[in-house]
mmCIF file of C-alpha atoms and ligand atoms in Angstrom:
data_model
loop_
_atom_site.group_PDB
_atom_site.id
_atom_site.type_symbol
_atom_site.label_atom_id
_atom_site.label_comp_id
_atom_site.label_asym_id
_atom_site.label_seq_id
_atom_site.Cartn_x
_atom_site.Cartn_y
_atom_site.Cartn_z
ATOM 1 C CA UNK A 1418 152.712 160.782 117.659
ATOM 2 C CA UNK A 1419 151.147 157.974 119.701
ATOM 3 C CA UNK A 1420 150.139 154.883 117.722
ATOM 4 C CA UNK A 1421 147.404 152.648 119.141
ATOM 5 C CA UNK A 1422 146.836 149.174 117.758
ATOM 6 C CA UNK A 1423 143.242 147.918 117.878
ATOM 7 C CA UNK A 1424 143.427 144.153 117.289
ATOM 8 C CA UNK A 1425 140.581 141.723 116.758
ATOM 9 C CA UNK A 1426 138.972 139.262 114.411
ATOM 10 C CA UNK A 1427 136.295 141.637 113.072
ATOM 11 C CA UNK A 1428 134.138 138.819 111.675
ATOM 12 C CA UNK A 1429 132.436 141.173 110.871
ATOM 13 C CA UNK A 1430 133.098 144.724 112.083
ATOM 14 C CA UNK A 1431 130.072 145.925 114.097
ATOM 15 C CA UNK A 1432 128.878 149.321 115.299
ATOM 16 C CA UNK A 1433 130.588 148.480 118.596
ATOM 17 C CA UNK A 1434 133.977 148.209 116.894
ATOM 18 C CA UNK A 1435 133.223 151.322 114.832
ATOM 19 C CA UNK A 1436 132.519 153.291 117.987
ATOM 20 C CA UNK A 1437 135.871 152.222 119.474
ATOM 21 C CA UNK A 1438 137.760 153.170 116.300
ATOM 22 C CA UNK A 1439 136.104 156.592 116.086
ATOM 23 C CA UNK A 1440 136.851 157.394 119.708
ATOM 24 C CA UNK A 1441 140.422 156.104 119.398
ATOM 25 C CA UNK A 1442 140.989 158.275 116.322
ATOM 26 C CA UNK A 1443 140.297 161.329 118.510
ATOM 27 C CA UNK A 1444 142.551 160.114 121.337
ATOM 28 C CA UNK A 1445 145.618 158.937 119.404
ATOM 29 C CA UNK A 1446 147.673 160.367 116.556
ATOM 30 C CA UNK A 1447 147.538 157.119 114.591
ATOM 31 C CA UNK A 1448 145.252 154.117 114.984
ATOM 32 C CA UNK A 1449 146.054 150.796 113.337
ATOM 33 C CA UNK A 1450 143.162 148.344 113.159
ATOM 34 C CA UNK A 1451 144.910 144.971 113.069
ATOM 35 C CA UNK A 1452 142.753 142.136 111.770
ATOM 36 C CA UNK A 1453 143.911 138.734 112.923
ATOM 37 C CA UNK A 1454 143.621 135.971 110.325
ATOM 38 C CA UNK A 1455 142.799 133.497 113.143
ATOM 39 C CA UNK A 1456 142.251 130.316 111.111
ATOM 40 C CA UNK A 1457 141.844 128.517 114.480
ATOM 41 C CA UNK A 1458 138.603 130.504 115.058
ATOM 42 C CA UNK A 1459 137.357 129.517 111.542
ATOM 43 C CA UNK A 1460 136.128 132.989 110.637
ATOM 44 C CA UNK A 1461 133.050 133.058 108.395
ATOM 45 C CA UNK A 1462 134.368 135.934 106.280
ATOM 46 C CA UNK A 1463 137.762 135.680 104.586
ATOM 47 C CA UNK A 1464 140.557 137.928 105.784
ATOM 48 C CA UNK A 1465 140.368 139.871 102.505
ATOM 49 C CA UNK A 1466 136.644 140.502 102.975
ATOM 50 C CA UNK A 1467 137.146 141.565 106.594
ATOM 51 C CA UNK A 1468 139.929 143.936 105.504
ATOM 52 C CA UNK A 1469 137.766 145.440 102.731
ATOM 53 C CA UNK A 1470 134.810 145.954 105.064
ATOM 54 C CA UNK A 1471 136.824 147.570 107.854
ATOM 55 C CA UNK A 1472 138.565 149.833 105.317
ATOM 56 C CA UNK A 1473 135.240 150.905 103.834
ATOM 57 C CA UNK A 1474 133.533 151.477 107.174
ATOM 58 C CA UNK A 1475 136.447 153.495 108.619
ATOM 59 C CA UNK A 1476 137.369 155.404 105.425
ATOM 60 C CA UNK A 1477 136.332 158.757 106.891
ATOM 61 C CA UNK A 1478 138.998 158.634 109.609
ATOM 62 C CA UNK A 1479 142.232 160.089 108.192
ATOM 63 C CA UNK A 1480 144.469 158.705 110.933
ATOM 64 C CA UNK A 1481 143.153 155.115 110.840
ATOM 65 C CA UNK A 1482 144.987 152.359 108.947
ATOM 66 C CA UNK A 1483 143.769 148.804 108.508
ATOM 67 C CA UNK A 1484 146.123 145.840 108.222
ATOM 68 C CA UNK A 1485 145.907 142.062 108.454
ATOM 69 C CA UNK A 1486 148.258 140.013 110.580
ATOM 70 C CA UNK A 1487 149.127 136.492 111.602
ATOM 71 C CA UNK A 1488 151.474 135.558 114.391
ATOM 72 C CA UNK A 1489 151.959 137.269 117.702
ATOM 73 C CA UNK A 1490 150.388 140.609 118.478
ATOM 74 C CA UNK A 1491 153.519 141.677 120.352
ATOM 75 C CA UNK A 1492 155.601 141.095 117.197
ATOM 76 C CA UNK A 1493 153.194 143.298 115.270
ATOM 77 C CA UNK A 1494 153.510 145.962 117.967
ATOM 78 C CA UNK A 1495 157.280 145.965 117.567
ATOM 79 C CA UNK A 1496 157.042 146.101 113.762
ATOM 80 C CA UNK A 1497 154.630 149.024 113.976
ATOM 81 C CA UNK A 1498 156.745 150.750 116.644
ATOM 82 C CA UNK A 1499 153.689 150.924 118.850
ATOM 83 C CA UNK A 1500 153.293 150.283 122.555
ATOM 84 C CA UNK A 1501 149.559 150.872 123.056
ATOM 85 C CA UNK A 1502 146.950 148.168 122.548
ATOM 86 C CA UNK A 1503 143.366 149.370 122.491
ATOM 87 C CA UNK A 1504 140.550 147.054 123.559
ATOM 88 C CA UNK A 1505 136.859 147.578 124.249
ATOM 89 C CA UNK A 1506 134.983 146.531 127.368
ATOM 90 C CA UNK A 1507 131.283 145.951 126.846
ATOM 91 C CA UNK A 1508 130.354 144.428 130.182
ATOM 92 C CA UNK A 1509 131.935 142.945 133.293
ATOM 93 C CA UNK A 1510 131.937 139.572 131.527
ATOM 94 C CA UNK A 1511 134.597 140.866 129.096
ATOM 95 C CA UNK A 1512 136.906 141.833 131.916
ATOM 96 C CA UNK A 1513 138.379 138.491 132.915
ATOM 97 C CA UNK A 1514 139.428 137.546 129.380
ATOM 98 C CA UNK A 1515 140.743 141.043 128.687
ATOM 99 C CA UNK A 1516 142.752 141.103 131.907
ATOM 100 C CA UNK A 1517 144.345 137.774 131.005
ATOM 101 C CA UNK A 1518 145.137 138.966 127.470
ATOM 102 C CA UNK A 1519 146.589 142.260 128.737
ATOM 103 C CA UNK A 1520 148.778 140.539 131.329
ATOM 104 C CA UNK A 1521 149.994 137.910 128.868
ATOM 105 C CA UNK A 1522 150.884 140.561 126.330
ATOM 106 C CA UNK A 1523 152.687 142.620 128.980
ATOM 107 C CA UNK A 1524 154.599 139.535 130.120
ATOM 108 C CA UNK A 1525 155.968 139.275 126.583
ATOM 109 C CA UNK A 1526 156.559 142.978 126.053
ATOM 110 C CA UNK A 1527 156.799 144.871 129.355
ATOM 111 C CA UNK A 1528 156.808 148.316 127.744
ATOM 112 C CA UNK A 1529 153.347 147.903 126.244
ATOM 113 C CA UNK A 1530 150.152 149.287 127.754
ATOM 114 C CA UNK A 1531 146.621 148.069 127.118
ATOM 115 C CA UNK A 1532 144.090 150.892 127.127
ATOM 116 C CA UNK A 1533 140.404 150.025 127.574
ATOM 117 C CA UNK A 1534 137.438 152.050 126.381
ATOM 118 C CA UNK A 1535 133.978 151.181 127.663
ATOM 119 C CA UNK A 1536 131.214 150.760 125.081
ATOM 120 C CA UNK A 1537 128.220 153.018 124.716
ATOM 121 C CA UNK A 1538 125.224 151.290 126.288
ATOM 122 C CA UNK A 1539 123.523 150.757 122.913
ATOM 123 C CA UNK A 1540 126.575 148.836 121.655
ATOM 124 C CA UNK A 1541 127.235 146.890 124.828
ATOM 125 C CA UNK A 1542 125.253 143.812 123.806
ATOM 126 C CA UNK A 1543 126.518 143.491 120.219
ATOM 127 C CA UNK A 1544 128.824 140.625 119.311
ATOM 128 C CA UNK A 1545 130.019 139.488 115.904
ATOM 129 C CA UNK A 1546 128.771 135.963 116.648
ATOM 130 C CA UNK A 1547 125.198 137.130 117.275
ATOM 131 C CA UNK A 1548 125.282 139.417 114.226
ATOM 132 C CA UNK A 1549 126.427 136.472 112.072
ATOM 133 C CA UNK A 1550 123.755 134.198 113.512
ATOM 134 C CA UNK A 1551 120.956 136.693 112.848
ATOM 135 C CA UNK A 1552 122.240 137.410 109.318
ATOM 136 C CA UNK A 1553 122.570 133.699 108.532
ATOM 137 C CA UNK A 1554 118.944 133.142 109.532
ATOM 138 C CA UNK A 1555 117.751 136.033 107.365
ATOM 139 C CA UNK A 1556 117.189 138.528 110.201
ATOM 140 C CA UNK A 1557 117.786 142.268 110.134
ATOM 141 C CA UNK A 1558 121.199 143.377 111.401
ATOM 142 C CA UNK A 1559 121.017 146.929 110.081
ATOM 143 C CA UNK A 1560 120.869 148.408 113.601
ATOM 144 C CA UNK A 1561 124.155 146.782 114.531
ATOM 145 C CA UNK A 1562 126.393 147.063 111.471
ATOM 146 C CA UNK A 1563 127.196 149.507 108.657
ATOM 147 C CA UNK A 1564 125.038 149.021 105.522
ATOM 148 C CA UNK A 1565 128.017 147.638 103.525
ATOM 149 C CA UNK A 1566 128.506 144.984 106.189
ATOM 150 C CA UNK A 1567 124.806 144.064 106.184
ATOM 151 C CA UNK A 1568 125.007 143.723 102.400
ATOM 152 C CA UNK A 1569 128.166 141.588 102.564
ATOM 153 C CA UNK A 1570 126.580 139.258 105.122
ATOM 154 C CA UNK A 1571 123.441 138.936 103.058
ATOM 155 C CA UNK A 1572 125.514 137.985 99.978
ATOM 156 C CA UNK A 1573 127.698 135.640 102.007
ATOM 157 C CA UNK A 1574 124.731 133.740 103.453
ATOM 158 C CA UNK A 1575 122.480 134.089 100.381
ATOM 159 C CA UNK A 1576 119.667 135.566 102.461
HETATM 160 N N1 COA B 841 131.721 146.180 120.433
HETATM 161 C C1 COA B 841 131.153 145.100 119.918
HETATM 162 N N2 COA B 841 131.685 143.878 119.961
HETATM 163 C C2 COA B 841 132.881 143.759 120.543
HETATM 164 C C3 COA B 841 133.547 144.843 121.099
HETATM 165 C C4 COA B 841 132.913 146.114 121.021
HETATM 166 N N3 COA B 841 133.466 147.199 121.540
HETATM 167 N N4 COA B 841 134.703 144.405 121.624
HETATM 168 C C5 COA B 841 134.751 143.097 121.401
HETATM 169 N N5 COA B 841 133.653 142.695 120.745
HETATM 170 C C6 COA B 841 133.293 141.327 120.406
HETATM 171 C C7 COA B 841 133.675 140.869 119.062
HETATM 172 O O1 COA B 841 132.617 141.119 118.169
HETATM 173 C C8 COA B 841 133.905 139.398 119.284
HETATM 174 O O2 COA B 841 132.685 138.733 119.244
HETATM 175 P P1 COA B 841 132.603 137.179 118.905
HETATM 176 O O3 COA B 841 133.481 136.461 119.886
HETATM 177 O O4 COA B 841 131.168 136.957 119.072
HETATM 178 O O5 COA B 841 133.099 137.012 117.489
HETATM 179 C C9 COA B 841 134.429 139.334 120.707
HETATM 180 O O6 COA B 841 134.002 140.495 121.312
HETATM 181 C C10 COA B 841 135.898 139.317 120.866
HETATM 182 O O7 COA B 841 136.450 139.631 119.646
HETATM 183 P P2 COA B 841 137.634 140.573 119.301
HETATM 184 O O8 COA B 841 137.596 141.886 119.995
HETATM 185 O O9 COA B 841 137.676 140.604 117.822
HETATM 186 O O10 COA B 841 138.818 139.870 119.902
HETATM 187 P P3 COA B 841 139.240 138.432 119.648
HETATM 188 O O11 COA B 841 139.106 137.788 120.993
HETATM 189 O O12 COA B 841 138.599 137.785 118.489
HETATM 190 O O13 COA B 841 140.698 138.759 119.236
HETATM 191 C C11 COA B 841 143.052 138.871 119.477
HETATM 192 C C12 COA B 841 141.728 138.491 120.075
HETATM 193 C C13 COA B 841 143.074 138.798 117.974
HETATM 194 C C14 COA B 841 143.342 140.297 119.888
HETATM 195 C C15 COA B 841 144.053 137.907 120.112
HETATM 196 O O14 COA B 841 143.626 136.590 119.899
HETATM 197 C C16 COA B 841 145.437 138.077 119.541
HETATM 198 O O15 COA B 841 146.116 139.004 119.894
HETATM 199 N N6 COA B 841 145.837 137.152 118.642
HETATM 200 C C17 COA B 841 147.153 137.169 118.021
HETATM 201 C C18 COA B 841 148.019 136.015 118.544
HETATM 202 C C19 COA B 841 148.579 136.332 119.899
HETATM 203 O O16 COA B 841 149.377 137.237 120.081
HETATM 204 N N7 COA B 841 148.166 135.534 120.877
HETATM 205 C C20 COA B 841 148.606 135.704 122.244
HETATM 206 C C21 COA B 841 147.691 136.648 122.971
HETATM 207 S S1 COA B 841 148.253 136.880 124.626
#
């Protein structure tokens, strides 16, 4: 059974991430969504909140697990006995960063492969940063995130 690891910050999970997870769940036997703590990125939502939200949003997928991690992604891959990293490409602008990340990860663990899925057009302009900004200013993010995420953002920002 092939395990794919889908790593990211998920601050918060958006419909774009959800789309990737759903498609990955059909392609791979097991999908592990790995949420990086990333204190250096100062996430708005705590790791526990991000874990709860991703678990709730992806609950319908039987072969999807959600875990938190700190440290190197390649160490996590070894611990999970996985050699596939899944990443999404929304636009050409994502490519340069993703290529660098993929090559760096492969330099550390030559047996790993990064698999890219391209976003649906309607999700190609969504980013967690823009979703957070709109939510913080009291705007409507319901087109871009699951209702539980919209609710969590509204409580977090008191809007
Ligand atoms: N749909 C919608 N949005 C998407 C998306 C999609 N399909 N794919 C990416 N994004 C957005 C995210 O919302 C996020 O937006 P933001 O920057 O506005 O918050 C952005 O693209 C990138 O986020 P994400 O996919 O979560 O990746 P990341 O760059 O935050 O995470 C890690 C990178 C966690 C995978 C990487 O830093 C890592 O592996 N860290 C562990 C430490 C390590 O091993 N470092 C060495 C790496 S070589």
